[in-house]
CSV table of C-alpha atoms in Angstrom, one decimal:
chain,number,residue,atom,x,y,z
A,1,UNK,CA,0.0,0.0,0.0
A,2,UNK,CA,1.1,3.3,-1.1
A,3,UNK,CA,0.7,6.7,1.1
A,4,UNK,CA,0.0,9.3,-1.4
A,5,UNK,CA,-0.3,12.5,1.0
A,6,UNK,CA,-2.6,13.7,3.5
A,7,UNK,CA,-4.0,17.3,4.3
A,8,UNK,CA,-1.6,19.7,5.5
A,9,UNK,CA,-2.4,21.3,9.0
A,10,UNK,CA,-3.1,25.0,7.5
A,11,UNK,CA,-5.3,22.9,4.6
A,12,UNK,CA,-5.9,24.7,1.5
A,13,UNK,CA,-9.2,26.5,1.4
A,14,UNK,CA,-11.2,28.8,-1.1
A,15,UNK,CA,-12.5,31.6,0.7
A,16,UNK,CA,-11.4,34.5,-1.2
A,17,UNK,CA,-13.3,34.3,-4.5
A,18,UNK,CA,-16.8,34.8,-3.6
A,19,UNK,CA,-18.0,36.0,-6.7
A,20,UNK,CA,-21.4,34.0,-7.3
A,21,UNK,CA,-20.6,31.5,-4.7
A,22,UNK,CA,-23.6,31.8,-1.7
A,23,UNK,CA,-26.2,33.3,-4.2
A,24,UNK,CA,-29.7,32.4,-3.7
A,25,UNK,CA,-31.9,32.0,-6.6
A,26,UNK,CA,-35.9,32.1,-6.3
A,27,UNK,CA,-37.6,28.6,-6.8
A,28,UNK,CA,-37.6,27.6,-10.7
A,29,UNK,CA,-40.0,24.7,-9.3
A,30,UNK,CA,-42.9,23.8,-11.7
A,31,UNK,CA,-45.2,20.6,-12.4
A,32,UNK,CA,-45.8,18.8,-15.3
A,33,UNK,CA,-47.9,16.0,-16.3
A,34,UNK,CA,-46.5,13.2,-18.2
A,35,UNK,CA,-48.4,12.7,-21.4
A,36,UNK,CA,-48.3,8.9,-21.7
A,37,UNK,CA,-48.7,7.9,-17.8
A,38,UNK,CA,-50.4,11.0,-16.0
A,39,UNK,CA,-47.9,10.9,-13.5
A,40,UNK,CA,-46.9,14.8,-11.9
A,41,UNK,CA,-43.2,15.6,-13.0
A,42,UNK,CA,-41.6,18.2,-11.3
A,43,UNK,CA,-39.0,20.4,-13.2
A,44,UNK,CA,-36.2,21.4,-10.7
A,45,UNK,CA,-34.4,23.8,-12.9
A,46,UNK,CA,-35.6,26.1,-15.5
A,47,UNK,CA,-32.2,28.3,-16.4
A,48,UNK,CA,-31.4,28.4,-20.3
A,49,UNK,CA,-27.7,26.3,-19.8
A,50,UNK,CA,-26.7,22.8,-18.9
A,51,UNK,CA,-28.1,21.2,-15.5
A,52,UNK,CA,-27.6,17.6,-14.3
A,53,UNK,CA,-27.6,15.7,-11.2
A,54,UNK,CA,-24.8,13.4,-10.2
A,55,UNK,CA,-24.5,10.1,-11.8
A,56,UNK,CA,-27.4,7.3,-11.7
A,57,UNK,CA,-25.8,5.0,-9.1
A,58,UNK,CA,-25.0,7.9,-7.1
A,59,UNK,CA,-26.9,10.1,-4.2
A,60,UNK,CA,-28.5,13.1,-5.5
A,61,UNK,CA,-29.8,14.0,-2.0
A,62,UNK,CA,-28.3,14.1,1.5
A,63,UNK,CA,-29.9,11.4,3.8
A,64,UNK,CA,-32.4,13.8,5.2
A,65,UNK,CA,-33.3,15.0,1.9
A,66,UNK,CA,-32.7,18.6,2.9
A,67,UNK,CA,-31.1,19.5,-0.2
A,68,UNK,CA,-30.9,18.0,-3.7
A,69,UNK,CA,-27.6,18.5,-5.4
A,70,UNK,CA,-27.1,19.2,-8.9
A,71,UNK,CA,-24.5,20.9,-11.4
A,72,UNK,CA,-25.5,23.8,-13.1
A,73,UNK,CA,-23.4,25.8,-16.0
A,74,UNK,CA,-25.8,29.0,-15.3
A,75,UNK,CA,-22.3,30.9,-14.4
A,76,UNK,CA,-20.7,30.1,-17.7
A,77,UNK,CA,-18.7,26.9,-16.0
A,78,UNK,CA,-20.0,24.0,-14.1
A,79,UNK,CA,-20.6,24.8,-10.4
A,80,UNK,CA,-22.7,22.8,-7.5
A,81,UNK,CA,-25.8,23.9,-6.4
A,82,UNK,CA,-28.4,22.9,-4.4
A,83,UNK,CA,-32.3,22.9,-4.2
A,84,UNK,CA,-33.5,23.6,-0.6
A,85,UNK,CA,-36.3,21.3,-0.5
A,86,UNK,CA,-38.0,23.1,2.2
A,87,UNK,CA,-38.4,26.5,0.3
A,88,UNK,CA,-37.3,25.1,-3.4
A,89,UNK,CA,-34.8,28.0,-3.4
A,90,UNK,CA,-31.6,27.3,-5.3
A,91,UNK,CA,-28.0,28.0,-3.7
A,92,UNK,CA,-24.9,27.8,-5.3
A,93,UNK,CA,-22.5,26.1,-3.4
A,94,UNK,CA,-18.9,26.6,-5.1
A,95,UNK,CA,-17.4,29.1,-7.6
A,96,UNK,CA,-14.2,27.4,-8.6
A,97,UNK,CA,-12.4,26.7,-11.5
A,98,UNK,CA,-12.2,23.1,-13.5
A,99,UNK,CA,-14.5,21.4,-11.3
A,100,UNK,CA,-15.1,17.8,-12.8
A,101,UNK,CA,-18.8,17.9,-12.9
A,102,UNK,CA,-19.4,14.1,-12.7
A,103,UNK,CA,-17.4,13.5,-9.6
A,104,UNK,CA,-20.1,15.0,-7.3
A,105,UNK,CA,-21.0,13.1,-4.3
A,106,UNK,CA,-23.2,14.6,-1.4
A,107,UNK,CA,-22.3,13.4,1.8
A,108,UNK,CA,-24.9,11.2,3.5
A,109,UNK,CA,-25.3,13.2,6.3
A,110,UNK,CA,-25.6,16.2,4.5
A,111,UNK,CA,-22.6,18.4,5.5
A,112,UNK,CA,-20.6,18.4,2.8
A,113,UNK,CA,-20.3,17.8,-1.0
A,114,UNK,CA,-17.3,15.9,-2.3
A,115,UNK,CA,-15.7,16.8,-5.7
A,116,UNK,CA,-12.8,16.7,-7.7
A,117,UNK,CA,-11.3,20.0,-9.1
A,118,UNK,CA,-8.0,20.7,-11.0
A,119,UNK,CA,-5.5,18.4,-9.5
A,120,UNK,CA,-7.3,18.2,-6.1
A,121,UNK,CA,-10.0,16.2,-4.1
A,122,UNK,CA,-12.1,18.8,-2.5
A,123,UNK,CA,-15.0,19.1,-0.4
A,124,UNK,CA,-17.8,22.3,0.5
A,125,UNK,CA,-19.3,22.6,3.5
A,126,UNK,CA,-23.1,23.1,2.7
A,127,UNK,CA,-23.7,25.7,5.5
A,128,UNK,CA,-20.7,27.8,5.5
A,129,UNK,CA,-19.9,27.2,1.7
A,130,UNK,CA,-16.1,26.8,2.7
A,131,UNK,CA,-14.3,24.7,0.1
A,132,UNK,CA,-11.5,22.6,1.4
A,133,UNK,CA,-8.9,20.7,-0.6
A,134,UNK,CA,-8.5,17.3,1.2
A,135,UNK,CA,-5.6,15.9,-1.3
A,136,UNK,CA,-3.7,17.7,-4.1
A,137,UNK,CA,-2.5,15.4,-6.7
A,138,UNK,CA,0.1,18.1,-7.9
A,139,UNK,CA,0.8,17.3,-11.6
A,140,UNK,CA,0.4,13.6,-11.8
A,141,UNK,CA,-3.7,14.0,-12.4
A,142,UNK,CA,-4.7,14.1,-16.1
A,143,UNK,CA,-8.0,13.8,-17.6
A,144,UNK,CA,-8.7,12.0,-21.2
A,145,UNK,CA,-11.0,13.8,-23.6
A,146,UNK,CA,-14.8,12.3,-23.8
A,147,UNK,CA,-16.9,10.5,-20.9
A,148,UNK,CA,-16.3,6.8,-21.5
A,149,UNK,CA,-15.6,4.7,-18.5
A,150,UNK,CA,-12.9,6.1,-16.6
A,151,UNK,CA,-12.3,9.0,-17.7
A,152,UNK,CA,-15.7,10.5,-16.6
A,153,UNK,CA,-14.2,10.9,-13.1
A,154,UNK,CA,-16.9,9.6,-11.1
A,155,UNK,CA,-16.3,9.2,-7.4
A,156,UNK,CA,-17.7,7.4,-4.3
A,157,UNK,CA,-18.3,8.3,-0.5
A,158,UNK,CA,-18.7,5.2,1.6
A,159,UNK,CA,-22.3,4.8,3.6
A,160,UNK,CA,-20.9,6.2,6.8
A,161,UNK,CA,-18.9,9.1,5.3
A,162,UNK,CA,-15.7,7.9,6.2
A,163,UNK,CA,-14.1,6.6,3.1
A,164,UNK,CA,-13.9,8.6,-0.4
A,165,UNK,CA,-12.6,6.5,-3.3
A,166,UNK,CA,-11.3,8.2,-6.3
A,167,UNK,CA,-9.6,6.9,-9.9
A,168,UNK,CA,-6.9,9.2,-10.7
A,169,UNK,CA,-5.2,9.4,-14.2
A,170,UNK,CA,-1.5,9.3,-13.9
A,171,UNK,CA,0.3,9.3,-17.5
A,172,UNK,CA,-1.2,5.8,-19.0
A,173,UNK,CA,-2.4,4.2,-16.0
A,174,UNK,CA,-4.8,4.9,-13.3
A,175,UNK,CA,-4.5,5.1,-9.7
A,176,UNK,CA,-7.4,4.3,-7.3
A,177,UNK,CA,-7.3,6.5,-4.3
A,178,UNK,CA,-9.1,6.1,-1.1
A,179,UNK,CA,-9.2,9.0,1.1
A,180,UNK,CA,-10.0,8.8,5.0
A,181,UNK,CA,-12.3,12.0,5.0
A,182,UNK,CA,-11.7,12.6,8.8
A,183,UNK,CA,-7.8,12.8,8.7
A,184,UNK,CA,-7.1,13.5,5.1
A,185,UNK,CA,-4.8,10.7,4.7
A,186,UNK,CA,-4.8,9.0,1.2
A,187,UNK,CA,-4.1,5.6,0.0
A,188,UNK,CA,-3.4,4.4,-3.5
A,189,UNK,CA,-4.9,1.0,-3.3
A,190,UNK,CA,-4.3,0.1,-6.9
A,191,UNK,CA,-2.6,0.6,-10.0
A,192,UNK,CA,-3.9,-0.3,-13.4
A,193,UNK,CA,-4.6,0.5,-17.2
A,194,UNK,CA,-8.2,1.4,-16.5
A,195,UNK,CA,-10.4,2.0,-13.3
A,196,UNK,CA,-13.9,3.8,-13.3
A,197,UNK,CA,-17.1,3.9,-12.2
A,198,UNK,CA,-16.3,3.3,-8.1
A,199,UNK,CA,-18.8,2.4,-6.0
A,200,UNK,CA,-18.7,1.7,-2.2
A,201,UNK,CA,-21.0,-1.4,-1.0
A,202,UNK,CA,-24.2,0.2,0.4
A,203,UNK,CA,-23.6,-1.3,3.8
A,204,UNK,CA,-19.8,-2.7,3.9
A,205,UNK,CA,-17.7,0.2,3.7
A,206,UNK,CA,-14.6,-2.3,3.6
A,207,UNK,CA,-15.4,-3.3,-0.1
A,208,UNK,CA,-15.8,-1.5,-3.6
A,209,UNK,CA,-16.6,-2.3,-7.0
A,210,UNK,CA,-15.5,-0.6,-10.2
A,211,UNK,CA,-15.0,-1.1,-13.7
A,212,UNK,CA,-12.2,-2.2,-15.7
A,213,UNK,CA,-11.9,-2.4,-19.6
A,214,UNK,CA,-14.7,-3.1,-21.5
A,215,UNK,CA,-13.3,-6.8,-21.9
A,216,UNK,CA,-13.2,-7.6,-18.3
A,217,UNK,CA,-16.1,-5.1,-16.6
A,218,UNK,CA,-16.7,-6.4,-13.3
A,219,UNK,CA,-14.3,-6.1,-10.7
A,220,UNK,CA,-14.4,-6.0,-7.0
A,221,UNK,CA,-11.3,-4.8,-4.2
A,222,UNK,CA,-11.1,-4.5,-0.5
A,223,UNK,CA,-10.4,-1.0,0.8
A,224,UNK,CA,-7.2,-1.9,1.8
A,225,UNK,CA,-6.4,-2.9,-1.7
A,226,UNK,CA,-6.2,-6.6,-1.2
A,227,UNK,CA,-8.3,-9.3,-2.8
A,228,UNK,CA,-8.8,-7.4,-6.2
A,229,UNK,CA,-10.6,-9.9,-8.5
A,230,UNK,CA,-12.8,-10.1,-11.5
A,231,UNK,CA,-16.1,-11.5,-10.7
A,232,UNK,CA,-17.7,-12.0,-14.5
A,233,UNK,CA,-15.9,-13.2,-17.5
A,234,UNK,CA,-18.3,-12.2,-20.5
A,235,UNK,CA,-19.3,-14.5,-23.5
A,236,UNK,CA,-16.6,-13.3,-26.1
A,237,UNK,CA,-18.2,-15.2,-28.8
A,238,UNK,CA,-21.4,-13.2,-28.2
A,239,UNK,CA,-19.7,-9.9,-27.9
A,240,UNK,CA,-21.4,-9.4,-24.8
A,241,UNK,CA,-21.2,-5.7,-23.9
A,242,UNK,CA,-21.5,-5.2,-19.9
A,243,UNK,CA,-22.0,-2.1,-18.6
A,244,UNK,CA,-23.5,0.1,-16.0
A,245,UNK,CA,-23.5,-1.6,-13.0
A,246,UNK,CA,-24.8,-1.1,-9.2
A,247,UNK,CA,-25.1,-3.2,-6.0
A,248,UNK,CA,-27.9,-4.3,-5.0
A,249,UNK,CA,-28.6,-3.0,-1.4
A,250,UNK,CA,-29.3,-6.1,0.8
A,251,UNK,CA,-26.9,-8.6,-0.8
A,252,UNK,CA,-23.4,-8.7,-2.2
A,253,UNK,CA,-24.9,-8.9,-5.9
A,254,UNK,CA,-23.9,-6.5,-8.5
A,255,UNK,CA,-26.5,-5.5,-11.1
A,256,UNK,CA,-25.3,-4.7,-14.7
A,257,UNK,CA,-26.7,-4.2,-18.0
A,258,UNK,CA,-25.7,-6.8,-20.8
A,259,UNK,CA,-26.5,-4.3,-23.4
A,260,UNK,CA,-29.3,-4.2,-24.9
A,261,UNK,CA,-30.8,-7.6,-24.1
A,262,UNK,CA,-31.4,-7.0,-20.4
A,263,UNK,CA,-29.6,-7.2,-16.9
A,264,UNK,CA,-27.9,-9.8,-14.8
A,265,UNK,CA,-27.2,-9.9,-11.5
A,266,UNK,CA,-23.5,-11.5,-10.4
A,267,UNK,CA,-23.0,-12.4,-6.8
A,268,UNK,CA,-19.6,-10.9,-5.9
A,269,UNK,CA,-18.7,-13.9,-3.2
A,270,UNK,CA,-20.1,-16.9,-4.8
A,271,UNK,CA,-20.1,-15.9,-8.7
A,272,UNK,CA,-23.3,-17.0,-9.2
A,273,UNK,CA,-25.0,-15.3,-12.1
A,274,UNK,CA,-28.7,-15.2,-12.6
A,275,UNK,CA,-31.3,-13.1,-15.0
A,276,UNK,CA,-32.7,-9.8,-13.8
A,277,UNK,CA,-34.5,-8.4,-16.3
A,278,UNK,CA,-35.2,-8.8,-20.3
A,279,UNK,CA,-35.3,-5.1,-21.6
A,280,UNK,CA,-33.0,-2.7,-22.8
A,281,UNK,CA,-32.3,-1.1,-19.5
A,282,UNK,CA,-29.5,1.4,-19.8
A,283,UNK,CA,-28.6,3.1,-16.7
A,284,UNK,CA,-30.3,1.0,-14.2
A,285,UNK,CA,-30.3,2.9,-10.2
A,286,UNK,CA,-32.1,0.5,-7.5
A,287,UNK,CA,-33.7,1.9,-4.2
A,288,UNK,CA,-32.1,1.7,-0.7
A,289,UNK,CA,-34.3,-1.3,0.1
A,290,UNK,CA,-33.3,-3.2,-2.9
A,291,UNK,CA,-36.5,-3.7,-3.8
A,292,UNK,CA,-37.2,-1.5,-7.1
A,293,UNK,CA,-35.0,-0.2,-9.9
A,294,UNK,CA,-35.6,2.4,-12.2
A,295,UNK,CA,-34.0,2.6,-15.8
A,296,UNK,CA,-33.9,4.8,-18.4
A,297,UNK,CA,-34.2,3.4,-22.2
A,298,UNK,CA,-32.7,4.0,-25.5
A,299,UNK,CA,-32.8,2.6,-29.1
A,300,UNK,CA,-35.9,2.3,-28.7
A,301,UNK,CA,-36.6,4.8,-26.0
A,302,UNK,CA,-39.3,3.9,-24.0
A,303,UNK,CA,-39.4,6.1,-21.2
A,304,UNK,CA,-38.3,5.6,-17.4
A,305,UNK,CA,-38.9,1.9,-16.4
A,306,UNK,CA,-39.2,0.8,-13.0
A,307,UNK,CA,-39.2,-3.0,-12.4
A,308,UNK,CA,-38.5,-5.7,-9.3
A,309,UNK,CA,-35.1,-6.7,-9.4
A,310,UNK,CA,-35.2,-9.6,-7.4
A,311,UNK,CA,-37.9,-12.3,-9.3
A,312,UNK,CA,-35.9,-12.8,-12.0
A,313,UNK,CA,-38.2,-11.3,-14.5
A,314,UNK,CA,-37.9,-7.5,-13.8
A,315,UNK,CA,-41.1,-6.7,-15.8
A,316,UNK,CA,-40.9,-3.2,-17.0
A,317,UNK,CA,-43.7,-0.6,-16.2
A,318,UNK,CA,-43.4,2.9,-17.6
A,319,UNK,CA,-43.1,5.7,-14.8
A,320,UNK,CA,-42.8,8.5,-17.1
A,321,UNK,CA,-41.1,10.0,-20.5
A,322,UNK,CA,-37.9,11.4,-20.4
A,323,UNK,CA,-37.9,13.2,-23.6
A,324,UNK,CA,-34.1,13.4,-23.6
A,325,UNK,CA,-32.2,13.1,-26.8
A,326,UNK,CA,-29.9,10.5,-25.6
A,327,UNK,CA,-27.0,11.2,-27.7
A,328,UNK,CA,-24.8,8.5,-28.7
A,329,UNK,CA,-25.3,6.2,-31.7
A,330,UNK,CA,-22.8,3.6,-30.7
A,331,UNK,CA,-25.8,2.5,-28.1
A,332,UNK,CA,-27.7,1.3,-31.3
A,333,UNK,CA,-26.4,-2.2,-31.5
A,334,UNK,CA,-26.9,-5.6,-30.3
A,335,UNK,CA,-23.1,-6.6,-29.1
A,336,UNK,CA,-20.1,-4.5,-27.8
A,337,UNK,CA,-19.0,-1.9,-30.4
A,338,UNK,CA,-15.5,-2.0,-29.1
A,339,UNK,CA,-15.1,-5.4,-30.3
A,340,UNK,CA,-15.7,-4.7,-33.9
A,341,UNK,CA,-13.3,-1.5,-34.1
A,342,UNK,CA,-11.5,1.1,-31.9
A,343,UNK,CA,-14.4,4.1,-31.6
A,344,UNK,CA,-14.3,7.2,-29.8
A,345,UNK,CA,-18.1,7.8,-29.0
A,346,UNK,CA,-19.8,11.1,-28.7
A,347,UNK,CA,-22.1,10.7,-25.9
A,348,UNK,CA,-22.6,13.9,-23.8
A,349,UNK,CA,-23.7,12.6,-20.6
A,350,UNK,CA,-26.0,15.7,-20.0
A,351,UNK,CA,-28.4,14.3,-22.6
A,352,UNK,CA,-28.9,11.0,-20.9
A,353,UNK,CA,-31.7,10.8,-18.2
A,354,UNK,CA,-29.6,8.7,-15.2
A,355,UNK,CA,-32.5,8.1,-13.3
A,356,UNK,CA,-31.8,8.0,-9.8
A,357,UNK,CA,-33.7,7.3,-6.5
A,358,UNK,CA,-34.1,9.3,-3.7
A,359,UNK,CA,-32.8,8.0,0.0
A,360,UNK,CA,-36.7,7.3,1.1
A,361,UNK,CA,-37.5,5.7,-2.2
A,362,UNK,CA,-40.3,8.0,-2.8
A,363,UNK,CA,-39.0,10.0,-5.8
A,364,UNK,CA,-36.8,9.6,-8.9
A,365,UNK,CA,-34.7,12.4,-10.2
A,366,UNK,CA,-33.7,12.6,-13.8
A,367,UNK,CA,-32.2,15.1,-16.3
A,368,UNK,CA,-33.9,15.9,-19.5
A,369,UNK,CA,-32.7,18.4,-22.3
A,370,UNK,CA,-36.4,17.8,-23.5
A,371,UNK,CA,-36.7,22.0,-23.7
A,372,UNK,CA,-33.5,22.7,-25.6
A,373,UNK,CA,-31.3,22.8,-22.3
A,374,UNK,CA,-30.7,20.0,-20.0
A,375,UNK,CA,-32.6,20.1,-16.7
A,376,UNK,CA,-33.2,18.6,-13.6
A,377,UNK,CA,-36.8,16.7,-12.9
A,378,UNK,CA,-38.4,14.8,-10.1
A,379,UNK,CA,-40.9,12.5,-10.3
A,380,UNK,CA,-42.9,11.1,-7.1
A,381,UNK,CA,-43.1,7.3,-7.6
A,382,UNK,CA,-47.2,6.5,-7.8
A,383,UNK,CA,-48.5,3.5,-5.5
A,384,UNK,CA,-48.7,1.4,-8.5
A,385,UNK,CA,-45.1,1.4,-8.9
A,386,UNK,CA,-44.5,-0.6,-6.0
A,387,UNK,CA,-47.4,-3.5,-6.6
A,388,UNK,CA,-46.1,-6.5,-8.4
A,389,UNK,CA,-46.8,-6.7,-11.9
A,390,UNK,CA,-47.8,-10.2,-13.7
A,391,UNK,CA,-46.9,-10.8,-17.3
């Protein structure tokens, strides 16, 4: 195990550049009715600029649901904002250059929002708005163009808020960092050619999953760097495309898309594999009870679909239409396109819905550019979504 660095006693802070940080905007909330299902959809943001919530398997709210965290480009560059759910007012939390907009992760206790910016790992206090650099990567951290796999820059905070996992690109390789959030100590637990989309187990902060290269996607590793292991070997002859994974709470199973044929569940302990659903679930999130998933769809776009991940059938029901443009022609396939040729997809992530459950399981937040600009939306799950459906 390598020790990369630890926070200095003085800790670098961003306090001098107030600019728009702390600015309060009036509510932009408005209610819409989904034309297909009739459910109420609340539009959270309404500024003519790009907005999006964190990536689909990451929380967009603190556990108490006092704030809904999102990124907005309304100031001319990506900054972190929060909707105060009690008043619906919007508060700008950061004013900082080079924020990696897909690294954003609110702490579960609501005290901080964690993110990377430039060559460092940062957090902003949601009350004082003081931004603090926990670890500086120096000139070692780099960022590839595009947003596929590891280059996207997603990070993960453990359920107890004690640990923060960050893949950092250093030259031709990635280093997997784990930061102790209380002390700022930083360990490099792994170095390899590709490390992307990390996620702590929802109840076991000693275990993480991450995405390796497309041909060997599903990996798990202990927080101390031990027992790094591939848990699923894809069918090469079928050119399986294993992509977009998440833990299933209450188990050690990882649920992942075998695009576009459905989803499978892979037990990280036993290696057992089972069918979860048989429709084109694209980015599928799961509630904290592990009883319901919500997936966006594309090629064809059938809207947001909710389904039971436990029964082996996963019969989908339409929650609402996202009406997002879902840019990314490489998804129009029946197998992994990277097996055919080396491609560099154009797939701007703010055009993808990325549905994500609220901590209490009552809401799904998603992003849509239906209005011409990507905005954040929230839909309350109707009672029927919790009831089993027969074929």
